[in-house]
Coordinates of C-alpha atoms and ligand atoms in Angstrom, one line a residue:
M1 CA 122.4 200.1 15.9
N2 CA 125.1 197.8 14.7
K3 CA 125.3 196.0 11.4
H4 CA 123.9 192.7 12.9
Q5 CA 120.9 194.4 14.3
T6 CA 120.1 196.0 11.0
I7 CA 120.3 192.6 9.2
E8 CA 118.1 191.1 12.0
I9 CA 115.4 193.8 11.5
L10 CA 115.6 193.5 7.7
L11 CA 115.2 189.8 7.9
G12 CA 112.3 190.1 10.3
L13 CA 110.6 192.5 8.0
L14 CA 111.2 190.4 5.0
G15 CA 109.8 187.3 6.8
T16 CA 106.7 189.2 8.0
L17 CA 106.2 190.6 4.5
L18 CA 106.4 187.2 3.0
I19 CA 103.9 185.8 5.5
V20 CA 101.5 188.7 4.9
F21 CA 101.9 188.3 1.2
A22 CA 101.4 184.5 1.2
L23 CA 98.4 184.8 3.5
G24 CA 96.9 187.6 1.4
L25 CA 97.2 185.5 -1.8
Y26 CA 95.8 182.5 -0.1
I27 CA 92.8 184.5 1.2
L28 CA 92.3 186.1 -2.1
N29 CA 92.4 182.8 -3.8
E30 CA 90.1 181.0 -1.3
P31 CA 86.7 181.9 -2.8
S32 CA 87.8 180.8 -6.3
R33 CA 89.3 177.6 -4.8
L34 CA 85.9 176.9 -3.1
E35 CA 84.1 177.7 -6.2
Q36 CA 86.4 175.4 -8.1
A37 CA 85.8 172.6 -5.6
Q38 CA 82.1 173.1 -5.9
G39 CA 82.5 173.3 -9.7
D40 CA 84.3 170.0 -9.6
I41 CA 81.5 168.4 -7.6
L42 CA 78.9 169.7 -10.0
Q43 CA 81.0 168.5 -12.9
A44 CA 81.2 165.0 -11.4
Q45 CA 77.4 165.1 -10.8
L46 CA 76.7 166.1 -14.4
N47 CA 79.1 163.5 -15.6
D48 CA 77.2 160.7 -13.7
A49 CA 73.9 162.2 -14.7
M50 CA 74.6 162.0 -18.4
T51 CA 75.1 158.3 -18.1
L52 CA 72.0 157.9 -16.0
Y53 CA 70.1 159.9 -18.6
A54 CA 71.4 157.7 -21.4
E55 CA 70.5 154.5 -19.5
S56 CA 67.1 155.4 -18.1
C57 CA 65.6 158.5 -19.7
A58 CA 66.8 158.9 -23.4
V59 CA 64.5 156.1 -24.6
C60 CA 61.4 158.3 -23.8
H61 CA 62.8 161.9 -23.6
G62 CA 65.1 161.7 -26.6
L63 CA 68.8 161.8 -27.5
N64 CA 69.3 165.5 -26.5
G65 CA 66.3 165.8 -24.1
E66 CA 64.3 167.2 -27.0
G67 CA 61.3 165.0 -26.2
I68 CA 59.8 162.2 -28.4
G69 CA 56.3 162.4 -29.7
A70 CA 54.0 162.9 -26.7
T71 CA 56.9 162.7 -24.2
P72 CA 57.9 166.2 -23.1
P73 CA 61.3 167.7 -23.6
L74 CA 63.6 167.9 -20.6
D75 CA 65.7 170.6 -22.3
S76 CA 63.2 173.3 -21.4
G77 CA 63.4 176.7 -19.8
A78 CA 60.4 175.9 -17.6
L79 CA 62.2 172.9 -16.1
R80 CA 65.5 174.8 -15.7
T81 CA 63.8 177.4 -13.5
M82 CA 61.4 175.0 -11.7
P83 CA 62.0 174.8 -7.9
F84 CA 64.5 172.0 -7.1
D85 CA 61.9 170.2 -4.9
D86 CA 59.2 170.0 -7.5
L87 CA 61.6 168.7 -10.1
Y88 CA 63.0 166.2 -7.6
K89 CA 59.6 164.9 -6.7
T90 CA 58.5 164.6 -10.4
I91 CA 61.5 162.3 -11.0
A92 CA 61.3 160.5 -7.7
R93 CA 57.6 159.7 -7.8
G94 CA 56.8 159.8 -11.5
R95 CA 53.5 161.2 -12.8
F96 CA 50.5 159.2 -12.0
D97 CA 48.4 158.0 -14.9
T98 CA 51.2 158.7 -17.4
A99 CA 54.1 156.6 -18.8
M100 CA 56.5 158.6 -16.5
P101 CA 57.5 156.0 -13.9
A102 CA 58.6 156.6 -10.3
W103 CA 62.5 156.5 -10.2
S104 CA 63.2 156.6 -6.5
K105 CA 64.1 153.5 -4.6
D106 CA 61.4 154.4 -2.1
D107 CA 58.8 154.2 -4.8
G108 CA 60.2 150.9 -6.3
G109 CA 62.4 152.6 -8.9
P110 CA 66.1 151.9 -9.5
L111 CA 67.7 155.3 -8.5
S112 CA 69.1 156.5 -5.2
D113 CA 68.3 160.0 -3.8
Y114 CA 71.7 161.2 -4.8
Q115 CA 71.3 160.0 -8.4
I116 CA 68.0 161.8 -8.6
E117 CA 69.7 165.0 -7.4
E118 CA 72.3 164.5 -10.1
L119 CA 69.5 164.3 -12.7
V120 CA 68.0 167.5 -11.4
A121 CA 71.4 169.1 -11.8
L122 CA 71.6 167.9 -15.3
I123 CA 68.1 169.2 -16.2
Q124 CA 68.8 172.6 -14.5
S125 CA 72.4 173.2 -15.6
G126 CA 73.6 170.4 -17.9
D127 CA 74.8 170.6 -21.5
W128 CA 72.3 168.7 -23.8
N129 CA 74.7 168.4 -26.7
E130 CA 77.3 166.8 -24.6
T131 CA 74.5 164.6 -23.1
G132 CA 73.5 163.5 -26.7
D133 CA 77.1 162.6 -27.4
R134 CA 77.2 160.5 -24.3
V135 CA 74.0 158.7 -25.3
V136 CA 75.4 157.9 -28.7
N137 CA 78.8 156.8 -27.4
L138 CA 77.0 154.4 -25.0
G139 CA 75.0 153.0 -27.9
L140 CA 71.8 154.0 -26.3
A141 CA 70.4 156.5 -28.9
P142 CA 66.7 155.7 -29.2
L143 CA 66.3 154.2 -32.7
I144 CA 62.6 153.5 -32.3
P145 CA 60.2 156.4 -31.6
F146 CA 58.4 155.9 -28.3
T147 CA 55.2 155.3 -30.3
T148 CA 55.2 153.7 -33.8
D149 CA 52.5 152.8 -36.3
P150 CA 51.5 149.2 -36.7
D151 CA 51.2 147.9 -40.3
P152 CA 47.4 148.4 -41.0
V153 CA 47.2 145.5 -43.5
L154 CA 48.8 143.0 -41.1
V155 CA 46.7 144.3 -38.2
E156 CA 43.7 143.6 -40.3
A157 CA 45.0 140.0 -40.9
V158 CA 45.4 139.5 -37.1
G159 CA 41.6 140.2 -36.8
S160 CA 40.9 136.9 -38.4
L161 CA 42.8 134.9 -35.8
P162 CA 40.8 133.4 -32.9
D163 CA 40.0 136.2 -30.5
G164 CA 41.8 138.5 -33.0
A165 CA 40.3 141.6 -31.5
T166 CA 42.2 141.1 -28.3
L167 CA 45.4 140.7 -30.1
Q168 CA 44.7 143.9 -32.2
T169 CA 44.1 145.9 -29.0
A170 CA 47.4 144.6 -27.6
I171 CA 49.3 145.4 -30.8
G172 CA 48.0 149.0 -30.6
I173 CA 49.1 149.3 -26.9
Y174 CA 52.4 147.7 -27.7
A175 CA 53.1 150.1 -30.5
A176 CA 52.1 153.1 -28.3
Q177 CA 53.8 152.1 -25.0
C178 CA 56.2 149.2 -25.2
V179 CA 57.9 149.3 -28.6
A180 CA 60.7 151.8 -27.7
C181 CA 62.1 149.5 -25.1
H182 CA 61.0 146.0 -26.2
G183 CA 61.7 146.6 -29.9
T184 CA 59.8 146.1 -33.2
D185 CA 57.8 142.9 -33.3
G186 CA 58.9 142.3 -29.7
L187 CA 62.4 141.4 -30.7
G188 CA 64.1 143.3 -27.9
T189 CA 66.6 146.2 -27.9
G190 CA 69.8 147.1 -26.1
I191 CA 67.7 148.2 -23.0
A192 CA 65.0 145.6 -22.7
P193 CA 64.6 141.9 -23.4
A194 CA 62.7 140.4 -26.3
L195 CA 59.0 139.5 -25.4
N196 CA 58.6 137.5 -28.7
D197 CA 60.8 134.8 -27.2
P198 CA 59.8 131.2 -26.4
A199 CA 61.2 131.5 -22.9
V200 CA 58.9 134.5 -22.1
R201 CA 55.9 133.1 -24.0
E202 CA 56.0 130.0 -21.8
K203 CA 55.8 131.9 -18.6
P204 CA 52.6 131.5 -16.7
A205 CA 50.0 134.2 -17.3
D206 CA 50.0 135.3 -13.6
E207 CA 53.7 136.0 -13.7
L208 CA 53.4 138.1 -16.9
T209 CA 50.4 139.9 -15.5
R210 CA 52.3 140.7 -12.3
T211 CA 55.3 142.0 -14.2
I212 CA 53.2 144.3 -16.4
T213 CA 51.0 145.5 -13.6
Y214 CA 53.7 146.2 -11.0
G215 CA 56.9 146.3 -13.0
N216 CA 60.2 144.8 -11.9
A217 CA 61.5 146.9 -9.0
G218 CA 64.9 148.5 -9.6
T219 CA 64.7 148.1 -13.5
L220 CA 63.5 150.3 -16.3
M221 CA 60.4 148.1 -16.4
A222 CA 57.9 150.3 -14.5
G223 CA 54.5 149.1 -13.4
W224 CA 51.7 149.9 -15.9
S225 CA 48.7 149.8 -13.7
N226 CA 48.5 153.6 -13.7
V227 CA 48.2 153.6 -17.5
L228 CA 46.6 150.3 -18.5
S229 CA 43.3 148.8 -17.3
P230 CA 43.3 145.1 -16.2
D231 CA 41.7 144.2 -19.5
D232 CA 44.5 146.0 -21.4
I233 CA 47.0 144.1 -19.3
S234 CA 45.4 140.7 -20.0
A235 CA 45.4 141.6 -23.7
M236 CA 49.2 142.3 -23.4
V237 CA 49.7 138.9 -21.8
A238 CA 47.7 137.2 -24.6
L239 CA 49.9 138.9 -27.2
I240 CA 53.1 137.9 -25.5
Q241 CA 51.9 134.2 -25.2
R242 CA 50.6 134.0 -28.7
W243 CA 53.3 136.1 -30.5
D244 CA 54.2 133.1 -32.7
E245 CA 50.8 133.4 -34.4
V246 CA 51.2 137.1 -35.2
P247 CA 52.7 137.8 -38.6
T248 CA 56.2 139.4 -38.7
G249 CA 56.2 143.0 -39.5
V250 CA 53.0 144.0 -37.7
I251 CA 55.1 146.5 -35.7
P252 CA 57.8 147.3 -38.3
A253 CA 61.1 148.9 -37.8
P254 CA 61.2 152.6 -38.7
D255 CA 64.2 153.7 -40.8
V256 CA 66.0 155.8 -38.3
S257 CA 69.8 156.3 -38.9
I258 CA 72.1 155.6 -36.0
P259 CA 73.6 158.9 -34.8
T260 CA 77.3 159.2 -34.6
T261 CA 80.0 161.3 -32.8
A262 CA 83.6 161.7 -33.7
E263 CA 84.4 159.3 -30.9
S264 CA 82.0 156.6 -32.1
I265 CA 83.3 156.8 -35.7
A266 CA 86.9 156.4 -34.4
L267 CA 85.8 153.4 -32.3
G268 CA 84.0 151.9 -35.3
A269 CA 87.0 152.3 -37.5
E270 CA 89.2 150.6 -34.9
L271 CA 86.8 147.7 -34.4
Y272 CA 86.3 147.3 -38.1
S273 CA 90.0 147.0 -38.8
A274 CA 90.5 144.7 -35.9
N275 CA 87.6 142.4 -36.6
C276 CA 86.2 142.7 -40.1
A277 CA 89.0 143.8 -42.4
R278 CA 90.5 140.4 -42.6
C279 CA 87.4 139.1 -44.4
H280 CA 85.8 142.2 -45.9
G281 CA 89.0 144.0 -46.8
P282 CA 90.5 147.1 -45.1
E283 CA 88.2 149.5 -47.0
G284 CA 85.2 147.1 -47.3
Q285 CA 86.2 146.1 -50.8
G286 CA 85.6 142.4 -50.1
R287 CA 87.9 139.5 -50.3
P288 CA 87.5 136.0 -51.7
I289 CA 86.1 134.9 -48.3
A290 CA 83.5 137.7 -47.9
P291 CA 81.5 140.0 -50.0
P292 CA 82.2 143.7 -50.4
I293 CA 80.3 146.1 -48.1
N294 CA 81.7 149.4 -49.6
V295 CA 79.3 149.2 -52.6
K296 CA 76.6 151.7 -53.4
S297 CA 73.9 149.1 -54.2
F298 CA 74.4 147.4 -50.9
L299 CA 74.7 150.5 -48.7
S300 CA 71.8 152.4 -50.2
S301 CA 69.4 149.5 -49.9
T302 CA 70.3 148.6 -46.4
T303 CA 69.1 150.6 -43.4
D304 CA 71.3 151.2 -40.3
Q305 CA 69.0 148.9 -38.3
A306 CA 69.3 146.2 -40.9
L307 CA 73.1 146.6 -40.8
Q308 CA 73.1 146.4 -37.1
Q309 CA 70.9 143.2 -37.3
I310 CA 73.2 141.5 -39.8
I311 CA 76.3 142.3 -37.7
T312 CA 74.6 141.3 -34.4
L313 CA 73.2 138.0 -35.6
G314 CA 75.7 137.1 -38.4
V315 CA 74.6 135.1 -41.4
P316 CA 73.9 131.6 -40.1
G317 CA 75.4 128.9 -42.2
T318 CA 78.1 131.2 -43.6
A319 CA 81.5 132.4 -42.4
M320 CA 79.9 135.7 -41.2
P321 CA 80.0 135.4 -37.4
A322 CA 77.3 136.7 -35.0
W323 CA 79.1 139.6 -33.3
G324 CA 76.3 140.2 -30.8
D325 CA 77.9 137.6 -28.6
R326 CA 81.3 139.4 -28.5
M327 CA 80.5 143.1 -28.8
T328 CA 78.2 145.5 -27.1
D329 CA 75.4 147.2 -28.9
A330 CA 77.4 150.5 -28.6
E331 CA 80.3 148.8 -30.4
I332 CA 78.1 147.4 -33.1
Q333 CA 76.4 150.7 -33.6
A334 CA 79.8 152.4 -33.8
I335 CA 80.8 150.0 -36.6
V336 CA 77.5 150.7 -38.4
G337 CA 78.2 154.4 -38.2
F338 CA 81.7 153.9 -39.6
I339 CA 80.5 151.7 -42.5
R340 CA 77.7 154.2 -43.3
Q341 CA 80.3 156.9 -43.9
W342 CA 81.4 155.0 -47.0
E343 CA 78.1 155.4 -48.7
A344 CA 78.8 158.9 -50.0
T345 CA 81.9 157.8 -51.9
A346 CA 81.0 154.1 -52.4
P347 CA 81.7 152.8 -55.9
E348 CA 78.8 151.2 -57.9
V349 CA 81.0 148.1 -58.2
A350 CA 83.4 147.0 -55.6
Q351 CA 86.9 148.5 -55.9
P352 CA 89.6 145.8 -56.5
L353 CA 91.3 145.0 -53.2
G354 CA 94.6 146.9 -52.6
Q355 CA 93.9 149.9 -54.8
A356 CA 93.0 152.3 -52.0
S357 CA 94.7 150.6 -49.2
G358 CA 98.2 151.0 -50.6
G359 CA 99.4 147.7 -49.4
G360 CA 98.4 145.8 -52.5
G361 CA 98.5 142.1 -52.0
P362 CA 99.2 139.5 -54.6
P363 CA 97.5 140.0 -57.9
W364 CA 95.7 136.7 -57.8
L365 CA 94.0 137.9 -54.7
R366 CA 92.9 141.1 -56.3
N367 CA 91.4 139.2 -59.3
A368 CA 89.6 136.9 -57.0
A369 CA 88.2 139.8 -55.0
N370 CA 87.0 141.3 -58.2
A371 CA 85.3 138.1 -59.2
T372 CA 83.5 137.8 -55.9
A373 CA 82.5 141.4 -56.1
T374 CA 80.8 140.9 -59.4
A375 CA 79.3 137.6 -58.3
N376 CA 78.0 139.3 -55.2
A377 CA 76.6 142.2 -57.2
A378 CA 74.6 139.7 -59.2
T379 CA 73.1 138.1 -56.1
Q380 CA 72.6 141.4 -54.3
P381 CA 68.9 141.9 -54.7
T382 CA 68.1 138.7 -52.8
A383 CA 70.7 139.5 -50.2
T384 CA 69.3 142.9 -49.3
P385 CA 68.2 142.9 -45.7
T386 CA 64.9 144.7 -46.7
S387 CA 63.8 141.3 -47.9
A388 CA 66.1 139.4 -45.5
S389 CA 65.0 141.0 -42.2
P390 CA 61.4 139.6 -42.2
S391 CA 62.6 136.1 -43.0
V392 CA 65.4 136.3 -40.5
A393 CA 63.1 137.7 -37.8
P394 CA 61.3 134.6 -36.5
S395 CA 64.5 132.8 -35.6
V396 CA 65.8 136.0 -34.2
A397 CA 64.1 136.4 -30.9
P398 CA 66.0 133.9 -28.8
S399 CA 69.4 135.0 -30.1
V400 CA 68.6 138.7 -29.5
A401 CA 68.1 138.3 -25.8
P402 CA 71.8 137.8 -24.9
S403 CA 72.7 141.2 -26.4
V404 CA 70.6 142.8 -23.7
A405 CA 73.5 142.7 -21.3
P406 CA 74.4 146.2 -20.1
Y407 CA 77.2 148.1 -21.6
Q408 CA 80.5 146.8 -20.3
P409 CA 83.4 149.1 -21.1
G410 CA 85.7 146.3 -20.0
A411 CA 84.5 144.1 -22.8
E412 CA 85.7 146.5 -25.5
A413 CA 87.8 144.7 -28.0
G414 CA 90.1 147.3 -29.5
T415 CA 89.8 150.3 -27.3
G416 CA 91.9 149.4 -24.3
Q417 CA 94.9 151.6 -25.0
G418 CA 92.9 154.8 -25.1
G419 CA 92.8 154.8 -21.3
G420 CA 89.0 154.7 -21.1
P421 CA 86.4 157.0 -22.5
P422 CA 87.2 160.7 -22.7
W423 CA 84.8 161.7 -20.1
A424 CA 86.6 159.5 -17.6
Q425 CA 89.9 161.1 -18.6
E426 CA 88.4 164.5 -18.3
Q427 CA 87.3 163.7 -14.8
A428 CA 90.7 162.4 -13.9
Q429 CA 92.2 165.6 -15.0
T430 CA 89.8 167.9 -13.2
S431 CA 90.3 166.1 -9.9
G432 CA 94.1 166.7 -10.0
S433 CA 95.1 169.7 -7.8
A434 CA 97.7 171.5 -10.0
P435 CA 96.7 175.1 -8.8
L436 CA 97.7 174.3 -5.3
D437 CA 101.4 173.9 -5.9
W438 CA 102.5 177.6 -5.9
R439 CA 100.6 178.3 -2.7
V440 CA 102.3 175.4 -1.0
L441 CA 105.7 176.8 -2.2
A442 CA 104.8 180.3 -1.0
L443 CA 103.8 179.1 2.4
A444 CA 106.9 176.9 2.7
A445 CA 109.1 179.8 1.8
A446 CA 107.4 182.1 4.3
G447 CA 107.6 179.4 7.0
L448 CA 111.3 178.9 6.3
S449 CA 112.1 182.6 6.4
V450 CA 110.2 183.0 9.7
A451 CA 112.1 180.1 11.2
F452 CA 115.4 181.5 9.9
T453 CA 114.6 185.0 11.3
L454 CA 113.7 183.6 14.7
I455 CA 116.8 181.5 14.9
A456 CA 119.0 184.3 13.7
S457 CA 117.6 186.8 16.3
G458 CA 117.7 184.1 19.0
I459 CA 121.4 183.5 18.3
S460 CA 122.2 187.2 18.3
S461 CA 120.3 187.8 21.6
L462 CA 122.1 185.0 23.2
K463 CA 125.3 186.6 22.1
K464 CA 124.3 190.0 23.5
Y465 CA 123.5 188.6 27.0
R466 CA 126.5 186.5 27.3
Ligands
LIG501 C1 58.6 155.2 -20.3 C2 58.9 156.5 -20.7 C3 59.6 157.5 -19.8 C4 60.8 157.3 -19.2 C5 61.7 156.1 -19.3 C6 61.1 158.6 -18.5 N1 60.1 159.4 -18.7 FE1 60.0 161.3 -17.9 N2 58.1 161.5 -18.6 C7 57.5 160.6 -19.4 C8 56.2 161.2 -19.8 C9 55.1 160.5 -20.7 C10 56.1 162.4 -19.2 C11 54.9 163.4 -19.2 C12 54.0 163.1 -18.0 C13 52.9 164.1 -18.0 O1 52.1 164.0 -18.9 O2 52.8 164.8 -17.0 C14 57.3 162.6 -18.5 C15 57.6 163.7 -17.7 C16 58.8 164.0 -17.1 C17 59.2 165.2 -16.4 C18 58.2 166.4 -16.3 C19 58.4 167.2 -17.5 C20 57.5 168.5 -17.5 O3 57.6 169.3 -18.4 O4 56.7 168.6 -16.5 C21 60.4 165.1 -16.0 C22 61.2 166.1 -15.2 C23 60.9 163.8 -16.4 N3 59.9 163.2 -17.1 C24 62.2 163.3 -16.1 C25 62.6 162.0 -16.4 C26 63.8 161.5 -16.1 C27 64.9 162.2 -15.3 C28 63.9 160.2 -16.5 C29 65.0 159.2 -16.4 C30 65.4 158.9 -15.0 C31 62.6 160.0 -17.2 N4 61.8 161.1 -17.1 C32 62.3 158.8 -17.8 C33 57.9 159.4 -19.8 C34 59.1 158.8 -19.4
LIG502 C1 61.3 152.1 -20.5 C2 61.5 150.8 -21.0 C3 60.4 149.8 -21.0 C4 59.1 150.0 -21.4 C5 58.4 151.3 -22.0 C6 58.4 148.7 -21.2 N1 59.3 147.8 -20.7 FE1 58.9 145.9 -20.2 N2 60.8 145.6 -19.5 C7 61.8 146.6 -19.6 C8 63.0 146.0 -19.0 C9 64.3 146.7 -18.8 C10 62.6 144.7 -18.6 C11 63.5 143.7 -17.9 C12 63.3 143.8 -16.4 C13 64.2 143.0 -15.6 O1 65.4 142.9 -15.9 O2 63.7 142.3 -14.7 C14 61.2 144.5 -18.9 C15 60.6 143.3 -18.7 C16 59.3 143.0 -19.2 C17 58.6 141.8 -19.0 C18 59.2 140.5 -18.4 C19 59.9 139.7 -19.4 C20 60.4 138.4 -18.8 O3 61.4 137.9 -19.3 O4 59.8 137.9 -17.8 C21 57.4 141.9 -19.6 C22 56.3 140.9 -19.7 C23 57.3 143.3 -20.1 N3 58.5 143.9 -19.8 C24 56.2 143.8 -20.7 C25 56.1 145.1 -21.1 C26 54.9 145.7 -21.7 C27 53.6 144.9 -22.0 C28 55.1 147.0 -21.9 C29 54.2 148.1 -22.5 C30 53.0 148.2 -21.8 C31 56.5 147.3 -21.4 N4 57.0 146.1 -20.9 C32 57.1 148.5 -21.5 C33 61.7 147.8 -20.0 C34 60.5 148.4 -20.5
LIG503 C1 85.4 135.1 -41.0 C2 85.1 136.1 -42.1 C3 84.2 137.2 -41.7 C4 84.4 138.2 -40.7 C5 85.5 138.2 -39.7 C6 83.3 139.1 -40.9 N1 82.5 138.8 -41.9 FE1 80.9 139.8 -42.5 N2 80.5 138.4 -43.9 C7 81.2 137.3 -44.1 C8 80.6 136.5 -45.1 C9 81.1 135.2 -45.7 C10 79.4 137.2 -45.5 C11 78.4 136.7 -46.6 C12 77.3 136.0 -45.9 C13 76.3 135.5 -46.9 O1 76.6 134.7 -47.7 O2 75.2 136.1 -46.9 C14 79.4 138.4 -44.7 C15 78.4 139.3 -44.8 C16 78.4 140.5 -44.2 C17 77.5 141.6 -44.4 C18 76.3 141.6 -45.4 C19 76.9 141.9 -46.8 C20 75.9 141.6 -47.9 O3 76.3 141.9 -49.0 O4 74.8 141.1 -47.6 C21 77.9 142.6 -43.6 C22 77.2 144.0 -43.5 C23 79.0 142.2 -42.9 N3 79.3 140.9 -43.2 C24 79.7 143.0 -41.9 C25 80.7 142.5 -41.2 C26 81.3 143.3 -40.1 C27 80.9 144.7 -39.7 C28 82.3 142.5 -39.6 C29 83.2 142.8 -38.4 C30 82.5 143.1 -37.1 C31 82.3 141.3 -40.3 N4 81.3 141.3 -41.3 C32 83.2 140.2 -40.1 C33 82.4 136.9 -43.5 C34 83.0 137.6 -42.4

């Protein structure tokens, strides 16, 4: 054996070893790669499902799937272990004679088969805390329990209206079945339109009856014929058409605070400084043009819902704009959450502008801010929304309706540079294929050495036979 042959054999061996080694690694890695691919699919499904849950289910089943009142929890051991088909059918077809609507497109609902599978995956293996955060970040946290209590004194008063008994029945049903979506006093919410609205009131009775009986296919508005008798439904129609006669506050707003996440607070801070600081001061201290917000008396007497209402509707006839036209509910709720954080440390009297914010500003401005602060403190009692909200309410219905538009991330004012919400970023990361690189390298190296060995031995054989 000459030197050349030894080198050939060694090279051949080395090449073979490399191939075996690379293949071995690849084979060893294959199950975990498949697992990861499946994991990625599941992750994507859960990601979609959390948004579906926020949009369609949270209003009845709660922020974290904990259930609300008579609506059962979805975060439940029994459902996690329920056979896939049974759970699928429950969601697809709904539960007859209950408020649980059918969700599948085949049954007139809004969801595709795949979306229902995603929801089953969420119920069986999702993370409910993460889901709750998603619901909050989308501004879809239920602020009204599915069932509320009508104000007994005002319900009594309704009894004295013509055919008052029918209206009383309808108010009872509304508070039990409709309020979570259509809002207190029929004023609408982020997920469903106002019913206490001249445009709806003027609709013909048949049309309203049809909507309530059969629902509007493909929307959250399910048909109620399973739950309500024809008499109940005609009472609902009467209530809607005569809502202007019904006193405000019959179905009052419960004081539920808007939940927050780190992300929603950060969004609120950003939106506040971009849109509100120029009038209300960077720390809410107030400026000559607008009253302070960061004041104990104001914050402690104003509920989150009242804050949301002031910001959404503005204060007509003043410089305070209606932000509902420019911001989504999620964005306004994020601002409310951010402002609410001030309450713990809010001064009794507004801090002069510039003290906390470092920047300062001309002294005349500070004095002026101080003056408005005290002036405002004096008028505070009349300005508190507890008294303001009922008087604002009647004019509210029409202007609330536009805010019903679905959440549009594209419309976000100050959040563009973040590159979208973190869940989207997360997904973008998981779909990258970083772990593949070393395997490609190993295969390429093995391939090259094989080729090299073959060529080398080919050349040497040629030499031999020449
Ligand atoms: C309008 C209110 C409402 C909405 C919206 C709603 N549900 Fe329900 N859901 C209910 C009620 C009420 C029940 C209980 C029915 C019963 O008594 O059997 C229920 C029951 C269920 C059950 C069976 C629970 C069990 O323990 O047997 C599942 C699963 C379920 N809902 C999933 C969903 C999903 C997923 C969505 C969103 C796509 C959703 N629901 C939206 C009201 C609602
Ligand atoms: C789970 C949420 C939800 C519940 C509960 C709900 N609705 Fe609706 N409703 C909606 C949505 C969403 C729409 C808008 C549908 C569309 O876009 O066509 C709607 C539309 C309507 C309309 C049509 C309004 C119009 O402009 O023509 C009427 C009437 C109505 N609902 C009555 C009721 C009554 C009465 C109840 C209680 C018995 C009720 N809804 C319960 C979500 C809900
Ligand atoms: C162009 C100036 C301006 C801008 C911008 C502005 N506001 Fe106002 N805001 C006002 C004025 C003026 C009032 C007082 C209205 C009144 O007289 O009742 C007010 C009132 C308020 C109140 C009620 C305070 C009270 O004491 O009753 C809140 C809450 C509020 N604004 C929040 C906000 C938020 C949040 C933003 C940003 C999204 C914002 N405002 C942007 C001018 C402004």
